[in-house]
């Protein structure tokens, strides 16, 4: 697949994830998976990437961003709800987005990824899997065959979405969490680290344990 002819990549978020995504982009550029260069970060704080050895500037806050014709943005924000907010803010400013897939990730053919996704090193995307826009698949995470993820969902390191499972928008899987095959996970649900989901999960519920159960409120 020929990468798009881009010249400038903007990372929205200059925190730890943003710095990791910068590394993913540099590796993808070196491997010929992307074209162009990193122009810098957008961030609403006083973050200084130079402190961490990255030679890319903070270009300003997100609400001041004025996209140039040659720019594409990737959102490096780790919380699903916050990812959605940042995406909407940038969309309102006319931003255009790009997916970043690390060269050491495995993405089946066919699998479908909408714009703005991030797939980290050693992650796997199975046959006929479908990822909505702006999903984040962390290192060593696995998305099984025929699984479906809603937009802005975040899969933490070593978490697994097994075959045929369906995740709605803005679902969070903690590190090492497991969704067993064909389960349905509702919008904005949170699956705690190490939890194993063996039944469907309603929207907005936090689950924990093995077998997973709802986290008590209060």
JSON list of N, CA, C and O in Angstrom, two decimals, residues 153-192:
[
{"chain": "A", "resi": 153, "resn": "UNK", "atom": "N", "xyz": [-12.24, 4.32, 21.15]},
{"chain": "A", "resi": 153, "resn": "UNK", "atom": "CA", "xyz": [-11.99, 3.27, 22.13]},
{"chain": "A", "resi": 153, "resn": "UNK", "atom": "C", "xyz": [-10.48, 3.11, 22.33]},
{"chain": "A", "resi": 153, "resn": "UNK", "atom": "O", "xyz": [-9.69, 3.32, 21.40]},
{"chain": "A", "resi": 154, "resn": "UNK", "atom": "N", "xyz": [-10.09, 2.73, 23.55]},
{"chain": "A", "resi": 154, "resn": "UNK", "atom": "CA", "xyz": [-8.68, 2.61, 23.92]},
{"chain": "A", "resi": 154, "resn": "UNK", "atom": "C", "xyz": [-8.43, 1.23, 24.48]},
{"chain": "A", "resi": 154, "resn": "UNK", "atom": "O", "xyz": [-9.08, 0.82, 25.46]},
{"chain": "A", "resi": 155, "resn": "UNK", "atom": "N", "xyz": [-7.49, 0.51, 23.88]},
{"chain": "A", "resi": 155, "resn": "UNK", "atom": "CA", "xyz": [-7.12, -0.84, 24.31]},
{"chain": "A", "resi": 155, "resn": "UNK", "atom": "C", "xyz": [-5.71, -0.76, 24.89]},
{"chain": "A", "resi": 155, "resn": "UNK", "atom": "O", "xyz": [-4.75, -0.50, 24.18]},
{"chain": "A", "resi": 156, "resn": "UNK", "atom": "N", "xyz": [-5.58, -0.99, 26.19]},
{"chain": "A", "resi": 156, "resn": "UNK", "atom": "CA", "xyz": [-4.31, -0.82, 26.88]},
{"chain": "A", "resi": 156, "resn": "UNK", "atom": "C", "xyz": [-3.37, -1.99, 26.61]},
{"chain": "A", "resi": 156, "resn": "UNK", "atom": "O", "xyz": [-3.78, -3.02, 26.04]},
{"chain": "A", "resi": 157, "resn": "UNK", "atom": "N", "xyz": [-2.08, -1.86, 26.99]},
{"chain": "A", "resi": 157, "resn": "UNK", "atom": "CA", "xyz": [-1.11, -2.92, 26.70]},
{"chain": "A", "resi": 157, "resn": "UNK", "atom": "C", "xyz": [-1.56, -4.29, 27.20]},
{"chain": "A", "resi": 157, "resn": "UNK", "atom": "O", "xyz": [-2.08, -4.43, 28.31]},
{"chain": "A", "resi": 158, "resn": "UNK", "atom": "N", "xyz": [-1.36, -5.30, 26.34]},
{"chain": "A", "resi": 158, "resn": "UNK", "atom": "CA", "xyz": [-1.63, -6.71, 26.64]},
{"chain": "A", "resi": 158, "resn": "UNK", "atom": "C", "xyz": [-3.11, -7.03, 26.81]},
{"chain": "A", "resi": 158, "resn": "UNK", "atom": "O", "xyz": [-3.45, -8.16, 27.21]},
{"chain": "A", "resi": 159, "resn": "UNK", "atom": "N", "xyz": [-3.99, -6.09, 26.54]},
{"chain": "A", "resi": 159, "resn": "UNK", "atom": "CA", "xyz": [-5.42, -6.40, 26.57]},
{"chain": "A", "resi": 159, "resn": "UNK", "atom": "C", "xyz": [-5.82, -7.09, 25.27]},
{"chain": "A", "resi": 159, "resn": "UNK", "atom": "O", "xyz": [-5.18, -6.91, 24.23]},
{"chain": "A", "resi": 160, "resn": "UNK", "atom": "N", "xyz": [-6.91, -7.87, 25.33]},
{"chain": "A", "resi": 160, "resn": "UNK", "atom": "CA", "xyz": [-7.33, -8.68, 24.18]},
{"chain": "A", "resi": 160, "resn": "UNK", "atom": "C", "xyz": [-8.82, -8.54, 23.97]},
{"chain": "A", "resi": 160, "resn": "UNK", "atom": "O", "xyz": [-9.62, -8.71, 24.90]},
{"chain": "A", "resi": 161, "resn": "UNK", "atom": "N", "xyz": [-9.20, -8.24, 22.73]},
{"chain": "A", "resi": 161, "resn": "UNK", "atom": "CA", "xyz": [-10.59, -8.27, 22.30]},
{"chain": "A", "resi": 161, "resn": "UNK", "atom": "C", "xyz": [-10.72, -9.49, 21.39]},
{"chain": "A", "resi": 161, "resn": "UNK", "atom": "O", "xyz": [-10.20, -9.49, 20.27]},
{"chain": "A", "resi": 162, "resn": "UNK", "atom": "N", "xyz": [-11.38, -10.52, 21.86]},
{"chain": "A", "resi": 162, "resn": "UNK", "atom": "CA", "xyz": [-11.42, -11.76, 21.09]},
{"chain": "A", "resi": 162, "resn": "UNK", "atom": "C", "xyz": [-12.42, -11.70, 19.94]},
{"chain": "A", "resi": 162, "resn": "UNK", "atom": "O", "xyz": [-13.22, -10.77, 19.82]},
{"chain": "A", "resi": 163, "resn": "UNK", "atom": "N", "xyz": [-12.37, -12.73, 19.12]},
{"chain": "A", "resi": 163, "resn": "UNK", "atom": "CA", "xyz": [-13.10, -12.76, 17.86]},
{"chain": "A", "resi": 163, "resn": "UNK", "atom": "C", "xyz": [-14.59, -12.48, 18.00]},
{"chain": "A", "resi": 163, "resn": "UNK", "atom": "O", "xyz": [-15.26, -13.03, 18.87]},
{"chain": "A", "resi": 164, "resn": "UNK", "atom": "N", "xyz": [-15.10, -11.63, 17.12]},
{"chain": "A", "resi": 164, "resn": "UNK", "atom": "CA", "xyz": [-16.52, -11.36, 17.06]},
{"chain": "A", "resi": 164, "resn": "UNK", "atom": "C", "xyz": [-17.06, -10.45, 18.14]},
{"chain": "A", "resi": 164, "resn": "UNK", "atom": "O", "xyz": [-18.26, -10.16, 18.16]},
{"chain": "A", "resi": 165, "resn": "UNK", "atom": "N", "xyz": [-16.21, -9.99, 19.05]},
{"chain": "A", "resi": 165, "resn": "UNK", "atom": "CA", "xyz": [-16.68, -9.08, 20.10]},
{"chain": "A", "resi": 165, "resn": "UNK", "atom": "C", "xyz": [-16.99, -7.71, 19.50]},
{"chain": "A", "resi": 165, "resn": "UNK", "atom": "O", "xyz": [-16.39, -7.30, 18.50]},
{"chain": "A", "resi": 166, "resn": "UNK", "atom": "N", "xyz": [-17.93, -7.01, 20.12]},
{"chain": "A", "resi": 166, "resn": "UNK", "atom": "CA", "xyz": [-18.34, -5.69, 19.64]},
{"chain": "A", "resi": 166, "resn": "UNK", "atom": "C", "xyz": [-18.20, -4.69, 20.77]},
{"chain": "A", "resi": 166, "resn": "UNK", "atom": "O", "xyz": [-18.82, -4.86, 21.83]},
{"chain": "A", "resi": 167, "resn": "UNK", "atom": "N", "xyz": [-17.40, -3.68, 20.56]},
{"chain": "A", "resi": 167, "resn": "UNK", "atom": "CA", "xyz": [-17.24, -2.60, 21.52]},
{"chain": "A", "resi": 167, "resn": "UNK", "atom": "C", "xyz": [-17.87, -1.33, 20.94]},
{"chain": "A", "resi": 167, "resn": "UNK", "atom": "O", "xyz": [-17.61, -0.98, 19.78]},
{"chain": "A", "resi": 168, "resn": "UNK", "atom": "N", "xyz": [-18.69, -0.66, 21.72]},
{"chain": "A", "resi": 168, "resn": "UNK", "atom": "CA", "xyz": [-19.28, 0.60, 21.29]},
{"chain": "A", "resi": 168, "resn": "UNK", "atom": "C", "xyz": [-18.23, 1.71, 21.40]},
{"chain": "A", "resi": 168, "resn": "UNK", "atom": "O", "xyz": [-17.05, 1.45, 21.64]},
{"chain": "A", "resi": 169, "resn": "UNK", "atom": "N", "xyz": [-18.65, 2.94, 21.24]},
{"chain": "A", "resi": 169, "resn": "UNK", "atom": "CA", "xyz": [-17.71, 4.06, 21.28]},
{"chain": "A", "resi": 169, "resn": "UNK", "atom": "C", "xyz": [-17.17, 4.30, 22.69]},
{"chain": "A", "resi": 169, "resn": "UNK", "atom": "O", "xyz": [-17.84, 4.05, 23.68]},
{"chain": "A", "resi": 170, "resn": "UNK", "atom": "N", "xyz": [-15.94, 4.78, 22.73]},
{"chain": "A", "resi": 170, "resn": "UNK", "atom": "CA", "xyz": [-15.29, 5.28, 23.95]},
{"chain": "A", "resi": 170, "resn": "UNK", "atom": "C", "xyz": [-15.22, 4.23, 25.06]},
{"chain": "A", "resi": 170, "resn": "UNK", "atom": "O", "xyz": [-15.38, 4.52, 26.23]},
{"chain": "A", "resi": 171, "resn": "UNK", "atom": "N", "xyz": [-14.93, 3.00, 24.66]},
{"chain": "A", "resi": 171, "resn": "UNK", "atom": "CA", "xyz": [-14.70, 1.93, 25.64]},
{"chain": "A", "resi": 171, "resn": "UNK", "atom": "C", "xyz": [-13.22, 1.92, 26.02]},
{"chain": "A", "resi": 171, "resn": "UNK", "atom": "O", "xyz": [-12.34, 2.11, 25.18]},
{"chain": "A", "resi": 172, "resn": "UNK", "atom": "N", "xyz": [-12.96, 1.68, 27.30]},
{"chain": "A", "resi": 172, "resn": "UNK", "atom": "CA", "xyz": [-11.59, 1.57, 27.79]},
{"chain": "A", "resi": 172, "resn": "UNK", "atom": "C", "xyz": [-11.34, 0.17, 28.33]},
{"chain": "A", "resi": 172, "resn": "UNK", "atom": "O", "xyz": [-12.08, -0.31, 29.20]},
{"chain": "A", "resi": 173, "resn": "UNK", "atom": "N", "xyz": [-10.30, -0.49, 27.82]},
{"chain": "A", "resi": 173, "resn": "UNK", "atom": "CA", "xyz": [-9.83, -1.76, 28.37]},
{"chain": "A", "resi": 173, "resn": "UNK", "atom": "C", "xyz": [-8.51, -1.50, 29.07]},
{"chain": "A", "resi": 173, "resn": "UNK", "atom": "O", "xyz": [-7.54, -1.02, 28.45]},
{"chain": "A", "resi": 174, "resn": "UNK", "atom": "N", "xyz": [-8.43, -1.82, 30.37]},
{"chain": "A", "resi": 174, "resn": "UNK", "atom": "CA", "xyz": [-7.18, -1.69, 31.10]},
{"chain": "A", "resi": 174, "resn": "UNK", "atom": "C", "xyz": [-6.18, -2.75, 30.69]},
{"chain": "A", "resi": 174, "resn": "UNK", "atom": "O", "xyz": [-6.49, -3.71, 29.98]},
{"chain": "A", "resi": 175, "resn": "UNK", "atom": "N", "xyz": [-4.96, -2.59, 31.18]},
{"chain": "A", "resi": 175, "resn": "UNK", "atom": "CA", "xyz": [-3.89, -3.51, 30.81]},
{"chain": "A", "resi": 175, "resn": "UNK", "atom": "C", "xyz": [-4.24, -4.95, 31.18]},
{"chain": "A", "resi": 175, "resn": "UNK", "atom": "O", "xyz": [-4.67, -5.23, 32.30]},
{"chain": "A", "resi": 176, "resn": "UNK", "atom": "N", "xyz": [-4.08, -5.85, 30.22]},
{"chain": "A", "resi": 176, "resn": "UNK", "atom": "CA", "xyz": [-4.31, -7.26, 30.46]},
{"chain": "A", "resi": 176, "resn": "UNK", "atom": "C", "xyz": [-5.77, -7.68, 30.52]},
{"chain": "A", "resi": 176, "resn": "UNK", "atom": "O", "xyz": [-6.06, -8.85, 30.78]},
{"chain": "A", "resi": 177, "resn": "UNK", "atom": "N", "xyz": [-6.69, -6.77, 30.29]},
{"chain": "A", "resi": 177, "resn": "UNK", "atom": "CA", "xyz": [-8.12, -7.14, 30.29]},
{"chain": "A", "resi": 177, "resn": "UNK", "atom": "C", "xyz": [-8.43, -8.01, 29.08]},
{"chain": "A", "resi": 177, "resn": "UNK", "atom": "O", "xyz": [-7.80, -7.91, 28.03]},
{"chain": "A", "resi": 178, "resn": "UNK", "atom": "N", "xyz": [-9.44, -8.88, 29.24]},
{"chain": "A", "resi": 178, "resn": "UNK", "atom": "CA", "xyz": [-9.81, -9.81, 28.18]},
{"chain": "A", "resi": 178, "resn": "UNK", "atom": "C", "xyz": [-11.32, -9.73, 27.94]},
{"chain": "A", "resi": 178, "resn": "UNK", "atom": "O", "xyz": [-12.11, -9.85, 28.88]},
{"chain": "A", "resi": 179, "resn": "UNK", "atom": "N", "xyz": [-11.69, -9.53, 26.68]},
{"chain": "A", "resi": 179, "resn": "UNK", "atom": "CA", "xyz": [-13.09, -9.64, 26.26]},
{"chain": "A", "resi": 179, "resn": "UNK", "atom": "C", "xyz": [-13.24, -10.98, 25.56]},
{"chain": "A", "resi": 179, "resn": "UNK", "atom": "O", "xyz": [-12.59, -11.22, 24.54]},
{"chain": "A", "resi": 180, "resn": "UNK", "atom": "N", "xyz": [-14.03, -11.88, 26.10]},
{"chain": "A", "resi": 180, "resn": "UNK", "atom": "CA", "xyz": [-14.19, -13.20, 25.48]},
{"chain": "A", "resi": 180, "resn": "UNK", "atom": "C", "xyz": [-15.01, -13.08, 24.20]},
{"chain": "A", "resi": 180, "resn": "UNK", "atom": "O", "xyz": [-15.67, -12.07, 23.95]},
{"chain": "A", "resi": 181, "resn": "UNK", "atom": "N", "xyz": [-14.96, -14.10, 23.34]},
{"chain": "A", "resi": 181, "resn": "UNK", "atom": "CA", "xyz": [-15.57, -13.98, 22.01]},
{"chain": "A", "resi": 181, "resn": "UNK", "atom": "C", "xyz": [-17.05, -13.61, 22.04]},
{"chain": "A", "resi": 181, "resn": "UNK", "atom": "O", "xyz": [-17.82, -14.06, 22.90]},
{"chain": "A", "resi": 182, "resn": "UNK", "atom": "N", "xyz": [-17.40, -12.74, 21.10]},
{"chain": "A", "resi": 182, "resn": "UNK", "atom": "CA", "xyz": [-18.79, -12.37, 20.78]},
{"chain": "A", "resi": 182, "resn": "UNK", "atom": "C", "xyz": [-19.49, -11.61, 21.88]},
{"chain": "A", "resi": 182, "resn": "UNK", "atom": "O", "xyz": [-20.71, -11.46, 21.86]},
{"chain": "A", "resi": 183, "resn": "UNK", "atom": "N", "xyz": [-18.78, -11.11, 22.84]},
{"chain": "A", "resi": 183, "resn": "UNK", "atom": "CA", "xyz": [-19.40, -10.27, 23.87]},
{"chain": "A", "resi": 183, "resn": "UNK", "atom": "C", "xyz": [-19.65, -8.87, 23.30]},
{"chain": "A", "resi": 183, "resn": "UNK", "atom": "O", "xyz": [-18.96, -8.40, 22.39]},
{"chain": "A", "resi": 184, "resn": "UNK", "atom": "N", "xyz": [-20.64, -8.17, 23.85]},
{"chain": "A", "resi": 184, "resn": "UNK", "atom": "CA", "xyz": [-21.00, -6.82, 23.43]},
{"chain": "A", "resi": 184, "resn": "UNK", "atom": "C", "xyz": [-20.76, -5.88, 24.60]},
{"chain": "A", "resi": 184, "resn": "UNK", "atom": "O", "xyz": [-21.31, -6.09, 25.70]},
{"chain": "A", "resi": 185, "resn": "UNK", "atom": "N", "xyz": [-19.95, -4.84, 24.37]},
{"chain": "A", "resi": 185, "resn": "UNK", "atom": "CA", "xyz": [-19.57, -3.90, 25.42]},
{"chain": "A", "resi": 185, "resn": "UNK", "atom": "C", "xyz": [-20.17, -2.53, 25.10]},
{"chain": "A", "resi": 185, "resn": "UNK", "atom": "O", "xyz": [-19.93, -1.97, 24.03]},
{"chain": "A", "resi": 186, "resn": "UNK", "atom": "N", "xyz": [-20.95, -1.97, 26.02]},
{"chain": "A", "resi": 186, "resn": "UNK", "atom": "CA", "xyz": [-21.67, -0.73, 25.77]},
{"chain": "A", "resi": 186, "resn": "UNK", "atom": "C", "xyz": [-20.80, 0.50, 25.77]},
{"chain": "A", "resi": 186, "resn": "UNK", "atom": "O", "xyz": [-19.65, 0.49, 26.25]},
{"chain": "A", "resi": 187, "resn": "UNK", "atom": "N", "xyz": [-21.36, 1.58, 25.27]},
{"chain": "A", "resi": 187, "resn": "UNK", "atom": "CA", "xyz": [-20.66, 2.84, 25.13]},
{"chain": "A", "resi": 187, "resn": "UNK", "atom": "C", "xyz": [-20.10, 3.33, 26.47]},
{"chain": "A", "resi": 187, "resn": "UNK", "atom": "O", "xyz": [-20.78, 3.28, 27.50]},
{"chain": "A", "resi": 188, "resn": "UNK", "atom": "N", "xyz": [-18.84, 3.78, 26.43]},
{"chain": "A", "resi": 188, "resn": "UNK", "atom": "CA", "xyz": [-18.17, 4.39, 27.58]},
{"chain": "A", "resi": 188, "resn": "UNK", "atom": "C", "xyz": [-18.00, 3.44, 28.76]},
{"chain": "A", "resi": 188, "resn": "UNK", "atom": "O", "xyz": [-17.78, 3.88, 29.89]},
{"chain": "A", "resi": 189, "resn": "UNK", "atom": "N", "xyz": [-18.10, 2.13, 28.51]},
{"chain": "A", "resi": 189, "resn": "UNK", "atom": "CA", "xyz": [-17.80, 1.17, 29.58]},
{"chain": "A", "resi": 189, "resn": "UNK", "atom": "C", "xyz": [-16.30, 1.15, 29.85]},
{"chain": "A", "resi": 189, "resn": "UNK", "atom": "O", "xyz": [-15.48, 1.46, 28.97]},
{"chain": "A", "resi": 190, "resn": "UNK", "atom": "N", "xyz": [-15.94, 0.79, 31.07]},
{"chain": "A", "resi": 190, "resn": "UNK", "atom": "CA", "xyz": [-14.54, 0.71, 31.48]},
{"chain": "A", "resi": 190, "resn": "UNK", "atom": "C", "xyz": [-14.28, -0.68, 32.04]},
{"chain": "A", "resi": 190, "resn": "UNK", "atom": "O", "xyz": [-14.96, -1.12, 32.97]},
{"chain": "A", "resi": 191, "resn": "UNK", "atom": "N", "xyz": [-13.31, -1.37, 31.46]},
{"chain": "A", "resi": 191, "resn": "UNK", "atom": "CA", "xyz": [-12.95, -2.71, 31.91]},
{"chain": "A", "resi": 191, "resn": "UNK", "atom": "C", "xyz": [-11.61, -2.61, 32.62]},
{"chain": "A", "resi": 191, "resn": "UNK", "atom": "O", "xyz": [-10.58, -2.30, 32.01]},
{"chain": "A", "resi": 192, "resn": "UNK", "atom": "N", "xyz": [-11.58, -2.85, 33.92]},
{"chain": "A", "resi": 192, "resn": "UNK", "atom": "CA", "xyz": [-10.39, -2.65, 34.72]},
{"chain": "A", "resi": 192, "resn": "UNK", "atom": "C", "xyz": [-9.28, -3.62, 34.34]},
{"chain": "A", "resi": 192, "resn": "UNK", "atom": "O", "xyz": [-9.53, -4.70, 33.78]}
]
